[in-house]
Coordinates of C-alpha atoms and ligand atoms in Angstrom, one line a residue:
M1 CA 43.1 -30.2 14.3
A2 CA 40.8 -27.1 13.8
E3 CA 37.5 -27.3 15.9
Y4 CA 35.6 -26.4 12.9
D5 CA 36.0 -26.5 9.1
Y6 CA 35.4 -22.7 8.8
D7 CA 35.5 -19.7 11.0
V8 CA 32.4 -18.4 9.2
I9 CA 29.9 -20.0 6.7
F10 CA 27.7 -17.4 4.7
I11 CA 24.4 -19.1 3.3
G12 CA 23.6 -17.1 0.1
A13 CA 25.8 -15.5 -2.2
G14 CA 23.6 -12.1 -3.0
P15 CA 25.0 -8.5 -2.0
G16 CA 24.7 -9.5 1.5
G17 CA 26.4 -12.9 1.6
Y18 CA 29.1 -12.3 -1.1
V19 CA 30.1 -9.1 0.2
G20 CA 30.1 -10.2 3.8
A21 CA 32.4 -13.5 2.7
I22 CA 34.8 -11.3 0.8
R23 CA 35.3 -8.9 4.0
A24 CA 35.5 -12.0 6.3
A25 CA 38.1 -13.4 4.2
Q26 CA 40.1 -10.1 4.0
L27 CA 40.1 -9.9 7.8
G28 CA 41.8 -13.3 8.0
L29 CA 38.8 -15.6 8.5
K30 CA 38.6 -19.0 6.9
T31 CA 35.4 -18.5 4.9
A32 CA 33.0 -20.4 2.9
C33 CA 29.7 -19.1 1.0
V34 CA 26.8 -21.4 0.1
E35 CA 24.8 -20.8 -3.0
S36 CA 22.3 -23.0 -4.9
R37 CA 22.1 -20.8 -8.0
E38 CA 24.5 -21.7 -10.9
T39 CA 26.1 -18.3 -10.6
L40 CA 26.8 -15.9 -7.6
G41 CA 25.4 -12.4 -6.9
G42 CA 22.0 -13.3 -5.6
T43 CA 18.7 -11.8 -6.9
C44 CA 20.6 -8.6 -7.5
L45 CA 23.1 -9.6 -10.1
N46 CA 20.9 -12.3 -11.7
V47 CA 17.4 -11.3 -11.8
G48 CA 17.2 -7.9 -10.1
C49 CA 19.2 -4.6 -9.8
I50 CA 21.5 -5.4 -12.7
P51 CA 19.2 -6.9 -15.5
S52 CA 16.5 -4.4 -14.7
K53 CA 19.0 -1.5 -15.0
A54 CA 20.3 -3.0 -18.4
L55 CA 16.7 -2.8 -19.8
L56 CA 16.0 0.4 -18.3
H57 CA 18.9 1.8 -20.0
G58 CA 18.4 0.0 -23.3
S59 CA 14.7 1.1 -23.5
E60 CA 15.6 4.7 -22.5
K61 CA 17.8 4.8 -25.6
F62 CA 15.1 3.1 -27.7
A63 CA 12.4 5.8 -26.5
E64 CA 14.7 8.5 -27.0
A65 CA 15.0 7.6 -30.7
A66 CA 11.3 6.5 -31.2
D67 CA 9.5 9.2 -29.4
G68 CA 11.2 12.2 -31.1
T69 CA 13.4 13.2 -28.2
L70 CA 16.6 12.8 -30.3
A71 CA 15.0 14.7 -33.3
R72 CA 14.8 17.7 -31.0
Y73 CA 18.6 17.9 -31.2
G74 CA 18.8 17.4 -34.8
V75 CA 19.5 13.7 -34.9
E76 CA 17.8 12.6 -37.9
L77 CA 16.6 8.9 -37.9
G78 CA 14.9 6.7 -40.2
K79 CA 12.2 4.3 -39.2
V80 CA 13.2 3.4 -35.6
E81 CA 12.8 -0.5 -35.0
L82 CA 13.5 -2.7 -32.1
D83 CA 15.3 -5.6 -31.9
L84 CA 14.4 -7.1 -28.6
A85 CA 16.7 -10.1 -28.9
V86 CA 19.7 -7.6 -29.2
L87 CA 18.4 -5.8 -26.0
Q88 CA 18.0 -9.0 -24.0
A89 CA 21.3 -10.2 -25.2
D90 CA 22.9 -7.1 -23.8
K91 CA 21.2 -7.3 -20.5
D92 CA 22.5 -11.1 -20.3
E93 CA 26.2 -9.8 -21.0
A94 CA 25.9 -7.4 -18.1
V95 CA 24.6 -10.1 -16.0
K96 CA 27.3 -12.7 -16.9
G97 CA 30.2 -10.2 -16.7
L98 CA 29.2 -9.1 -13.3
T99 CA 28.1 -12.4 -11.8
G100 CA 31.7 -13.9 -13.3
G101 CA 33.5 -11.1 -11.6
I102 CA 32.1 -12.2 -8.1
E103 CA 33.6 -15.7 -8.7
F104 CA 37.0 -14.1 -9.6
L105 CA 36.8 -12.2 -6.4
F106 CA 35.8 -15.1 -4.5
K107 CA 39.0 -17.1 -6.0
K108 CA 41.0 -14.0 -5.3
N109 CA 40.1 -13.9 -1.7
K110 CA 40.1 -17.5 -1.0
V111 CA 36.5 -17.8 -0.3
D112 CA 35.1 -21.4 -0.8
W113 CA 32.0 -21.7 -2.9
L114 CA 30.0 -24.7 -1.6
K115 CA 27.5 -25.2 -4.4
G116 CA 24.1 -26.5 -3.6
Q117 CA 21.3 -25.8 -1.2
G118 CA 22.2 -25.1 2.5
S119 CA 20.3 -26.5 5.4
F120 CA 21.2 -26.7 9.2
K121 CA 21.9 -30.0 10.8
D122 CA 22.8 -27.9 14.0
A123 CA 23.9 -24.2 14.9
H124 CA 27.4 -24.8 13.7
T125 CA 26.9 -27.5 11.0
V126 CA 25.5 -26.9 7.5
E127 CA 24.7 -29.6 5.0
V128 CA 25.4 -28.9 1.5
A129 CA 24.9 -31.5 -1.4
G130 CA 25.0 -34.1 1.0
K131 CA 28.1 -33.1 2.9
A132 CA 28.1 -31.4 6.2
Y133 CA 30.5 -28.6 7.0
T134 CA 31.1 -27.0 10.3
A135 CA 31.6 -23.2 11.3
K136 CA 32.0 -21.3 14.4
E137 CA 29.6 -18.7 13.0
V138 CA 26.8 -19.0 10.4
V139 CA 25.3 -16.2 8.7
I140 CA 22.1 -16.6 7.0
A141 CA 21.9 -14.3 4.0
T142 CA 19.4 -16.1 2.0
G143 CA 17.6 -13.1 0.6
S144 CA 13.9 -12.8 -0.6
S145 CA 11.7 -14.0 -3.3
V146 CA 8.3 -12.9 -5.0
T147 CA 5.3 -12.8 -2.7
P148 CA 2.5 -14.6 -4.6
L149 CA -0.7 -13.3 -5.0
P150 CA -3.5 -15.8 -4.2
G151 CA -5.8 -16.4 -7.4
V152 CA -3.0 -15.0 -9.9
E153 CA -0.9 -17.8 -10.6
V154 CA 2.6 -16.8 -12.1
D155 CA 3.9 -18.9 -15.1
N156 CA 7.4 -17.5 -16.0
D157 CA 7.8 -20.4 -18.5
P158 CA 10.6 -18.8 -21.1
N159 CA 9.8 -21.5 -23.5
N160 CA 6.2 -20.1 -23.9
K161 CA 6.6 -18.4 -27.3
N162 CA 4.7 -15.4 -25.3
G163 CA 7.6 -15.5 -22.7
G164 CA 4.7 -16.2 -19.9
I165 CA 1.3 -14.6 -19.7
I166 CA 1.3 -13.9 -15.9
V167 CA 4.7 -13.3 -14.9
D168 CA 6.8 -12.0 -11.9
S169 CA 9.8 -9.7 -12.1
T170 CA 12.1 -12.5 -13.3
G171 CA 9.6 -13.2 -16.3
A172 CA 9.2 -9.8 -17.1
L173 CA 13.0 -9.3 -17.4
A174 CA 13.0 -12.2 -20.1
L175 CA 10.0 -11.3 -22.3
A176 CA 10.7 -12.4 -25.8
K177 CA 8.0 -10.2 -27.3
V178 CA 6.7 -6.6 -26.2
P179 CA 3.2 -7.3 -25.0
A180 CA 0.2 -5.2 -26.5
H181 CA -1.3 -4.6 -23.2
M182 CA 0.8 -5.3 -19.9
V183 CA -1.1 -5.0 -16.4
V184 CA 1.2 -4.3 -13.5
I185 CA -0.3 -5.4 -10.2
G186 CA 1.5 -3.4 -7.6
G187 CA 2.7 0.2 -7.8
G188 CA 5.8 0.1 -6.1
V189 CA 9.4 -0.1 -7.3
I190 CA 9.4 -3.2 -9.3
G191 CA 6.2 -2.2 -11.1
L192 CA 7.2 1.2 -11.9
E193 CA 10.8 0.2 -13.1
L194 CA 9.7 -2.7 -15.2
G195 CA 6.4 -1.1 -16.3
S196 CA 8.5 1.8 -17.7
V197 CA 10.7 -0.7 -19.6
W198 CA 7.8 -2.2 -21.5
R199 CA 6.0 1.1 -21.9
R200 CA 9.2 2.6 -23.6
L201 CA 9.3 -0.5 -25.9
G202 CA 5.7 0.0 -27.1
A203 CA 3.4 -1.7 -24.6
R204 CA 0.1 -0.1 -23.1
V205 CA 0.9 -0.4 -19.6
T206 CA -1.8 -0.2 -16.8
V207 CA -0.7 -0.1 -13.1
V208 CA -3.1 -1.4 -10.6
E209 CA -2.2 -0.3 -7.1
F210 CA -4.2 -1.1 -3.9
L211 CA -3.2 2.1 -1.9
D212 CA -4.2 5.6 -2.8
A213 CA -0.7 6.6 -3.8
L214 CA 2.2 5.0 -5.5
L215 CA 5.7 4.0 -4.2
P216 CA 4.8 3.3 -0.4
G217 CA 7.5 4.5 2.1
M218 CA 8.4 7.3 0.3
D219 CA 7.7 11.1 1.0
M220 CA 4.0 12.0 0.1
D221 CA 5.1 14.6 -2.1
V222 CA 7.1 12.3 -4.2
R223 CA 4.5 9.8 -4.4
R224 CA 1.8 12.4 -5.5
D225 CA 4.0 13.6 -8.3
A226 CA 4.9 10.0 -9.5
A227 CA 1.3 9.3 -10.3
K228 CA 1.2 12.7 -12.3
I229 CA 4.7 11.8 -13.9
F230 CA 3.8 8.2 -15.1
R231 CA 0.2 9.4 -16.3
K232 CA 2.0 12.1 -18.2
Q233 CA 4.3 9.4 -19.7
G234 CA 1.2 7.4 -20.9
M235 CA 0.9 4.7 -18.4
E236 CA -2.7 4.2 -16.9
I237 CA -2.5 4.3 -13.2
R238 CA -5.5 2.7 -11.0
L239 CA -5.2 3.7 -7.4
G240 CA -7.2 2.4 -4.7
T241 CA -8.0 -0.7 -6.8
K242 CA -7.2 -4.4 -6.0
V243 CA -6.9 -7.3 -8.1
T244 CA -9.0 -10.3 -6.9
G245 CA -8.3 -13.1 -9.5
A246 CA -7.1 -14.0 -12.9
S247 CA -7.8 -16.5 -15.7
V248 CA -5.7 -17.3 -18.7
K249 CA -7.3 -18.2 -21.9
G250 CA -5.1 -18.8 -25.0
K251 CA -2.7 -15.9 -25.0
K252 CA -4.8 -13.6 -22.9
A253 CA -5.5 -13.1 -19.2
T254 CA -8.4 -11.5 -17.8
L255 CA -8.1 -9.9 -14.5
T256 CA -10.9 -9.1 -11.9
L257 CA -10.6 -5.7 -10.2
E258 CA -12.3 -4.2 -7.2
P259 CA -12.2 -0.8 -5.4
A260 CA -9.9 -1.5 -2.4
K261 CA -12.4 -0.3 -0.2
G262 CA -15.0 -2.7 -1.7
G263 CA -17.4 -2.1 -4.3
A264 CA -18.5 -3.5 -7.9
A265 CA -16.0 -5.8 -9.6
E266 CA -14.8 -5.1 -13.2
T267 CA -12.5 -7.0 -15.6
L268 CA -9.6 -6.0 -17.5
E269 CA -7.8 -8.0 -20.3
A270 CA -4.0 -8.2 -20.7
D271 CA -1.6 -9.9 -23.0
C272 CA 0.9 -9.9 -19.9
V273 CA 0.3 -9.5 -16.3
L274 CA 3.2 -8.7 -14.1
V275 CA 2.7 -9.7 -10.3
A276 CA 4.9 -7.1 -8.2
I277 CA 3.3 -6.9 -4.8
G278 CA 6.4 -7.3 -2.7
R279 CA 8.9 -9.9 -1.7
R280 CA 9.2 -12.2 1.4
P281 CA 12.2 -13.8 3.1
N282 CA 13.7 -17.0 1.8
V283 CA 13.7 -19.6 4.8
A284 CA 12.0 -22.4 3.2
G285 CA 14.5 -25.5 3.1
L286 CA 16.9 -23.9 5.8
N287 CA 15.7 -26.2 8.4
I288 CA 15.6 -23.5 11.1
E289 CA 13.4 -25.6 13.1
A290 CA 16.5 -27.9 13.8
I291 CA 18.2 -24.9 15.6
G292 CA 15.1 -23.6 17.1
L293 CA 15.3 -20.3 15.2
G294 CA 11.8 -18.5 14.8
L295 CA 10.4 -15.9 12.6
N296 CA 8.4 -12.7 13.3
A297 CA 5.0 -12.2 12.1
R298 CA 6.2 -11.0 8.5
G299 CA 8.1 -14.2 8.2
Q300 CA 11.6 -12.4 8.9
I301 CA 14.6 -13.2 11.0
E302 CA 15.0 -10.8 14.1
T303 CA 18.4 -9.9 14.9
G304 CA 20.2 -7.5 17.3
H305 CA 22.4 -4.6 16.1
D306 CA 25.4 -7.1 15.7
F307 CA 23.0 -9.3 13.7
R308 CA 22.9 -12.1 16.2
T309 CA 19.8 -14.1 16.0
T310 CA 18.3 -15.6 19.3
V311 CA 20.6 -19.0 18.2
D312 CA 24.2 -18.7 19.6
G313 CA 26.6 -18.6 16.7
V314 CA 24.0 -17.8 14.1
R315 CA 23.4 -14.3 12.6
A316 CA 21.3 -12.9 9.8
I317 CA 21.5 -10.2 7.2
G318 CA 19.9 -8.8 4.1
D319 CA 16.4 -9.2 2.8
C320 CA 15.7 -12.0 5.1
I321 CA 15.9 -9.5 8.1
P322 CA 13.7 -6.5 8.8
G323 CA 14.5 -3.1 7.1
P324 CA 14.2 -2.0 3.4
M325 CA 14.8 -4.7 0.9
L326 CA 18.0 -3.1 -0.8
A327 CA 21.2 -4.5 -2.2
H328 CA 23.3 -1.6 -0.7
K329 CA 21.5 -2.3 2.7
A330 CA 22.4 -6.0 2.5
E331 CA 25.9 -5.1 1.2
D332 CA 26.7 -2.9 4.4
E333 CA 25.2 -5.4 6.8
G334 CA 27.7 -8.1 4.9
I335 CA 30.5 -5.9 5.6
A336 CA 29.2 -5.1 9.4
V337 CA 28.7 -8.8 10.2
A338 CA 32.0 -9.8 9.1
E339 CA 33.6 -7.1 11.2
Y340 CA 31.6 -7.9 14.1
I341 CA 32.8 -11.5 13.9
A342 CA 36.2 -10.7 13.3
T343 CA 36.7 -7.7 15.7
G344 CA 33.6 -7.3 17.6
V345 CA 32.8 -3.9 16.2
G346 CA 30.8 -3.2 13.0
I347 CA 28.8 -0.2 11.6
V348 CA 25.5 0.3 9.8
N349 CA 23.6 3.5 10.2
H350 CA 20.1 2.2 9.3
A351 CA 18.8 5.7 9.5
V352 CA 20.6 6.7 6.6
I353 CA 19.9 4.2 3.9
P354 CA 19.2 6.1 0.4
G355 CA 16.5 4.5 -1.9
V356 CA 16.1 5.1 -5.6
V357 CA 13.5 4.3 -8.4
Y358 CA 15.4 4.2 -11.4
T359 CA 12.8 5.5 -14.0
N360 CA 13.1 8.7 -15.9
P361 CA 13.1 11.0 -13.9
E362 CA 14.3 9.0 -10.9
F363 CA 12.7 9.1 -7.5
A364 CA 15.2 9.2 -4.6
G365 CA 15.0 9.9 -0.9
V366 CA 17.2 9.2 2.4
G367 CA 16.2 9.6 6.1
L368 CA 12.7 10.6 7.2
T369 CA 9.7 11.6 5.2
E370 CA 8.1 14.8 5.9
E371 CA 5.2 13.0 7.5
Q372 CA 7.4 11.1 9.7
A373 CA 9.7 14.0 10.7
K374 CA 6.5 16.1 11.6
E375 CA 5.4 13.4 14.1
R376 CA 8.8 13.7 15.9
G377 CA 9.0 17.5 16.4
E378 CA 8.9 20.9 14.7
I379 CA 10.6 21.1 11.2
K380 CA 11.5 23.3 8.5
V381 CA 11.4 22.4 4.9
G382 CA 13.0 23.7 1.7
K383 CA 12.0 22.7 -1.6
F384 CA 13.3 23.7 -5.1
P385 CA 11.8 22.6 -8.6
M386 CA 13.9 21.1 -11.2
M387 CA 12.2 23.6 -13.6
A388 CA 14.4 26.5 -12.2
N389 CA 17.5 24.5 -12.3
S390 CA 19.4 25.7 -15.0
R391 CA 21.0 22.4 -16.1
A392 CA 17.6 20.5 -16.0
K393 CA 15.9 23.1 -17.9
T394 CA 18.7 23.2 -20.6
N395 CA 18.2 19.4 -21.0
H396 CA 14.6 19.7 -21.2
E397 CA 14.0 17.9 -17.9
P398 CA 11.3 19.8 -16.2
D399 CA 9.9 17.4 -13.7
G400 CA 10.8 17.1 -10.2
F401 CA 12.1 18.8 -7.1
V402 CA 14.6 18.5 -4.4
K403 CA 13.2 18.8 -1.0
V404 CA 15.5 19.1 2.4
I405 CA 13.6 18.6 5.8
A406 CA 15.6 20.0 8.9
D407 CA 14.8 20.0 12.6
A408 CA 13.4 23.5 13.1
K409 CA 15.7 24.0 16.4
T410 CA 18.9 22.6 15.4
D411 CA 18.8 22.8 11.6
K412 CA 20.1 19.1 11.4
V413 CA 19.0 17.4 8.1
L414 CA 16.4 14.7 8.9
G415 CA 15.6 13.9 5.4
V416 CA 16.0 14.8 1.5
W417 CA 13.7 13.8 -1.3
A418 CA 14.4 14.2 -4.8
I419 CA 12.9 13.9 -8.1
A420 CA 15.2 14.3 -11.1
T421 CA 16.7 12.5 -14.0
V422 CA 19.8 11.8 -11.9
A423 CA 18.3 11.9 -8.5
G424 CA 19.9 8.6 -7.7
T425 CA 23.2 10.1 -8.3
M426 CA 22.3 13.2 -6.3
I427 CA 21.0 11.6 -3.4
A428 CA 24.4 10.3 -2.4
E429 CA 25.4 13.8 -1.2
A430 CA 22.3 13.9 0.9
A431 CA 23.4 10.5 2.6
L432 CA 27.0 11.6 3.1
A433 CA 25.8 15.0 4.6
M434 CA 23.2 13.4 6.9
E435 CA 25.9 10.7 7.7
F436 CA 28.3 13.7 9.0
G437 CA 25.5 15.0 11.0
A438 CA 25.1 18.1 8.4
T439 CA 22.6 21.1 9.1
S440 CA 20.8 22.5 6.0
E441 CA 23.2 25.4 6.3
D442 CA 26.2 23.1 5.8
I443 CA 24.7 22.0 2.5
A444 CA 23.7 25.6 1.5
Y445 CA 27.5 26.8 2.2
T446 CA 28.9 24.1 0.3
C447 CA 30.0 25.2 -3.3
H448 CA 28.2 23.2 -6.1
A449 CA 29.6 23.1 -9.6
H450 CA 27.4 25.2 -12.0
P451 CA 25.5 23.9 -14.1
T452 CA 24.6 20.5 -12.4
H453 CA 21.5 19.1 -11.2
S454 CA 23.0 19.0 -7.8
E455 CA 22.6 22.9 -7.4
A456 CA 18.9 22.2 -6.7
M457 CA 20.2 20.4 -3.6
K458 CA 21.9 23.5 -2.5
E459 CA 18.9 25.6 -3.5
A460 CA 16.5 23.4 -1.5
A461 CA 19.0 23.6 1.6
M462 CA 18.8 27.5 1.2
G463 CA 15.3 27.3 0.9
V464 CA 15.0 25.8 4.5
T465 CA 15.7 29.5 5.8
G466 CA 13.6 31.1 3.0
K467 CA 16.8 32.2 1.0
A468 CA 16.8 30.2 -2.3
I469 CA 18.2 32.6 -5.2
H470 CA 16.7 30.9 -8.2
I471 CA 12.9 30.9 -7.3
Ligands
LIG501 P1 19.7 -12.2 -2.4 O1 20.2 -11.2 -3.6 O2 18.1 -12.6 -2.6 O3 20.5 -13.4 -2.4 C1 20.3 -14.5 -1.6 C2 20.9 -15.8 -2.3 O4 20.8 -16.8 -1.5 C3 20.3 -16.1 -3.6 O5 21.1 -16.3 -4.7 C4 19.7 -17.5 -3.4 O6 19.7 -18.4 -4.4 C5 20.5 -17.8 -2.2 N1 20.1 -18.9 -1.3 C6 18.8 -18.7 -0.8 N2 18.6 -19.9 0.1 C7 19.8 -20.6 0.0 C8 20.0 -21.9 0.6 N3 19.3 -22.5 1.7 N4 21.3 -22.4 0.2 C9 21.9 -21.8 -0.8 N5 21.6 -20.6 -1.3 C10 20.6 -20.2 -0.7 N6 18.1 -3.2 -4.9 C11 18.7 -2.1 -5.0 O7 19.2 -1.8 -4.1 N7 18.6 -1.4 -6.1 C12 18.0 -1.9 -7.2 O8 17.9 -1.2 -8.4 C13 17.0 -3.1 -7.2 N8 16.4 -3.5 -8.1 C14 15.7 -4.6 -8.0 C15 15.3 -5.3 -9.2 C16 14.3 -6.4 -9.0 C17 13.6 -6.9 -10.3 C18 14.3 -7.2 -7.8 C19 13.6 -8.3 -7.9 C20 15.1 -6.7 -6.7 C21 15.9 -5.4 -6.8 N9 16.4 -5.0 -5.7 C22 17.3 -3.8 -5.9 C23 16.5 -5.7 -4.4 C24 17.9 -6.4 -4.3 O9 18.0 -7.3 -5.3 C25 17.9 -7.0 -2.9 O10 17.6 -6.2 -1.9 C26 19.1 -7.8 -2.6 O11 19.4 -8.6 -3.7 C27 19.0 -8.5 -1.4 O12 20.3 -9.2 -1.2 P2 20.5 -10.4 -0.1 O13 21.9 -10.8 -0.3 O14 19.9 -10.3 1.0 O15 19.7 -11.7 -0.9
LIG502 P1 6.9 -2.8 -3.1 O1 6.4 -3.1 -1.7 O2 7.9 -1.8 -3.6 O3 5.6 -2.5 -3.9 C1 4.4 -3.3 -3.9 C2 3.1 -2.7 -4.2 O4 2.2 -3.7 -4.5 C3 2.8 -1.8 -2.8 O5 2.5 -0.5 -3.4 C4 1.5 -2.5 -2.5 O6 0.5 -1.5 -1.9 C5 0.9 -3.1 -3.7 N1 -0.1 -4.1 -3.7 C6 0.1 -5.3 -2.7 N2 -0.9 -6.1 -2.8 C7 -1.5 -5.6 -4.1 C8 -2.8 -6.1 -4.7 N3 -3.4 -7.1 -4.2 N4 -3.3 -5.4 -5.7 C9 -2.7 -4.2 -6.2 N5 -1.6 -3.6 -5.5 C10 -1.1 -4.3 -4.3 O7 7.3 -4.1 -3.8 P2 8.0 -4.6 -5.2 O8 7.7 -3.4 -6.3 O9 7.5 -5.8 -5.5 O10 9.4 -4.6 -4.7 C11 10.0 -5.7 -3.9 C12 11.3 -5.2 -3.2 O11 12.3 -5.0 -4.2 C13 11.1 -3.8 -2.7 O12 11.2 -3.9 -1.4 C14 12.1 -3.0 -3.2 O13 12.9 -2.4 -2.0 C15 13.1 -3.9 -3.9 N6 13.4 -3.3 -5.1 C16 14.2 -2.2 -5.1 C17 14.5 -1.7 -6.4 C18 15.3 -0.4 -6.3 O14 16.0 -0.1 -5.2 N7 15.4 0.5 -7.5 C19 13.9 -2.0 -7.5 C20 13.2 -3.1 -7.4 C21 12.9 -3.9 -6.3

C-alpha cells in the first residue's frame, strides 16, 4: 500500500493551485486540489481578472457608443441606453465558461477536486469536510482577500436593491445599478479598473489615494501621467488624502477624509464606496499552528527559491507568498513548484514579471522602474510618445509613451514601461526580450510590423542611443 494517499495536495484552486495541480498530474504525480468555493479558478476567474475584464470590455463598448467616439467614424446611433443586467449576464457567462473549463481540465488530467475547506492536521495530512487525506508534499496556494479598512465596513449584500453601499471589489463587480457618485478608496489597480468601469457606465467617480501618486510600484513617469489621463477622462483624483471613517444612512454613505500628512477633516457623500486598499494572504482556517509554520510581518508565508517553507514537505505559492499579487506570477509558480516536486528543477524569473492595468489606455511595465535602475548604477533611457506613433495617431489614441531603460555600459534592458491602448499586449515583447537578456539595440534592430503600436517599442529602444526616427 502506498505510504500516502497522494504525491501532492494543493490547497486552493486559483491560478497558482489549479495550474500547479494540472502540471503535477502531467508529470505523473497522483494529485489532489482542495477548494472550498463552489467553482474552481480562485479569485482570478470568479471575482478578479476575468469578471473585471468582462466589465471593462463591455463598459468600453458602451462608452464608445454613448460618448460620441463611434460617431466620429460615421456610426449613427439613436439614444444610447444601458441594460446593466445584460452586461452583468455577459460577465457571469464568461466566469461560468472559464471556471467550468478548469473542472473539465481537472477531469482530463485526473486531478481529484477535494471539495471543502482544507486545514492541516500535520505536515502531511490535510483535513477536508471531516476526512483526512495524506500527501508526500502539500502546497499552500490559498491566495488572498481584501484588506479591510477599519471604520469603513464593507457590505456586499447582493440582495440589497442598491447592490451594497460600501463594497469591495467583489461587490463592485456585481452592482445592480449604476451609482450616481462612487467614491473609490485606493488609487491602485483595482480602484482604477473598477472606477473606470462605473465612470464609463455613467457614475461620477472620485478616487481618494493616500499617497501623492496613483499606482504604487509603477515607474514615476507612468504614475504621473496616470493622474493626468484619468482626470482628463472625468475622474476626480484626490491624492495625498486618507479616509478615516464612514457612516451609512439610508442609501447614502458619508466619508470622513483628512490630508495624509494631517490637517483639517472634511466629509464626502457617496451612493457607493469601493474599498480597494490592497489584499492580504488567506491563512486563517489553515491551522498552520499545527505544523509550526510562521508568517512574516506582512502576514505572508516565506519560502525559498524552490517554494519550500520552513516546514518539511510543505511549500507555498501565489498571493500568499511575497511578490506581486498577479495571476500569471501565481501560475508560473504553480508550474515551477510542480516541476520542483517531480524533477527537482523549476524556474520562475521573478525579475521579469509584467504588470498591466487594463484601463483605456492600458498601463504596463516589466523589470525595474527608472528610479530603481538609477539606484543600481548608470542608465540610459529612450522614450517615445504614442502621439508620434502612426497607428495610435490614426486611431485617435494620443495618450501614452513607451520607455526603455538600459544599462549605460552593457546596454542590457533593465525595464520597459508603456502607456498605450494595447500596452498590455505590447509589454509581452519586452518581457521576452528581457528574458533572453536583450540589449536595447536588439529591440531597435528587430523588424516591427508597420503600422503597429509596437513600433513605439522599437523607437523607444532606438531612443536609448538618441536615434529615434519619428521624433
Ligand atoms: P487565488 O486566486 O486567491 O485562489 C486561492 C483559492 O484558494 C481561492 O479559490 C480560495 O477559495 C481557496 N482557498 C483559500 N483557503 C482555502 C482553504 N483553506 N481550503 C480550501 N480552499 C481554500 N491579476 C492579474 O494578473 N491580472 C488581472 O487582471 C487581475 N485582476 C484582478 C481583479 C480583481 C478585482 C482582483 C481582486 C484581483 C485581480 N488580480 C489580477 C489578482 C489575481 O486574481 C490574483 O493574483 C490571483 O488570483 C492569485 O492566485 P492564487 O492562486 O495565489 O490565489
Ligand atoms: P494596490 O496595492 O494596487 O492599491 C491600493 C492603494 O490604496 C494604494 O495606492 C495605497 O496607497 C492606497 N491606500 C491604502 N490605504 C489607503 C487609505 N486608507 N486611504 C486611501 N488610500 C489608501 O491594491 P488593490 O488595488 O486593492 O489591488 C490588490 C491586488 O490585486 C494588487 O496587488 C494587484 O496586483 C492585484 N490586481 C491586479 C490587477 C491587474 O493585474 N490588472 C487588477 C486588480 C488587482
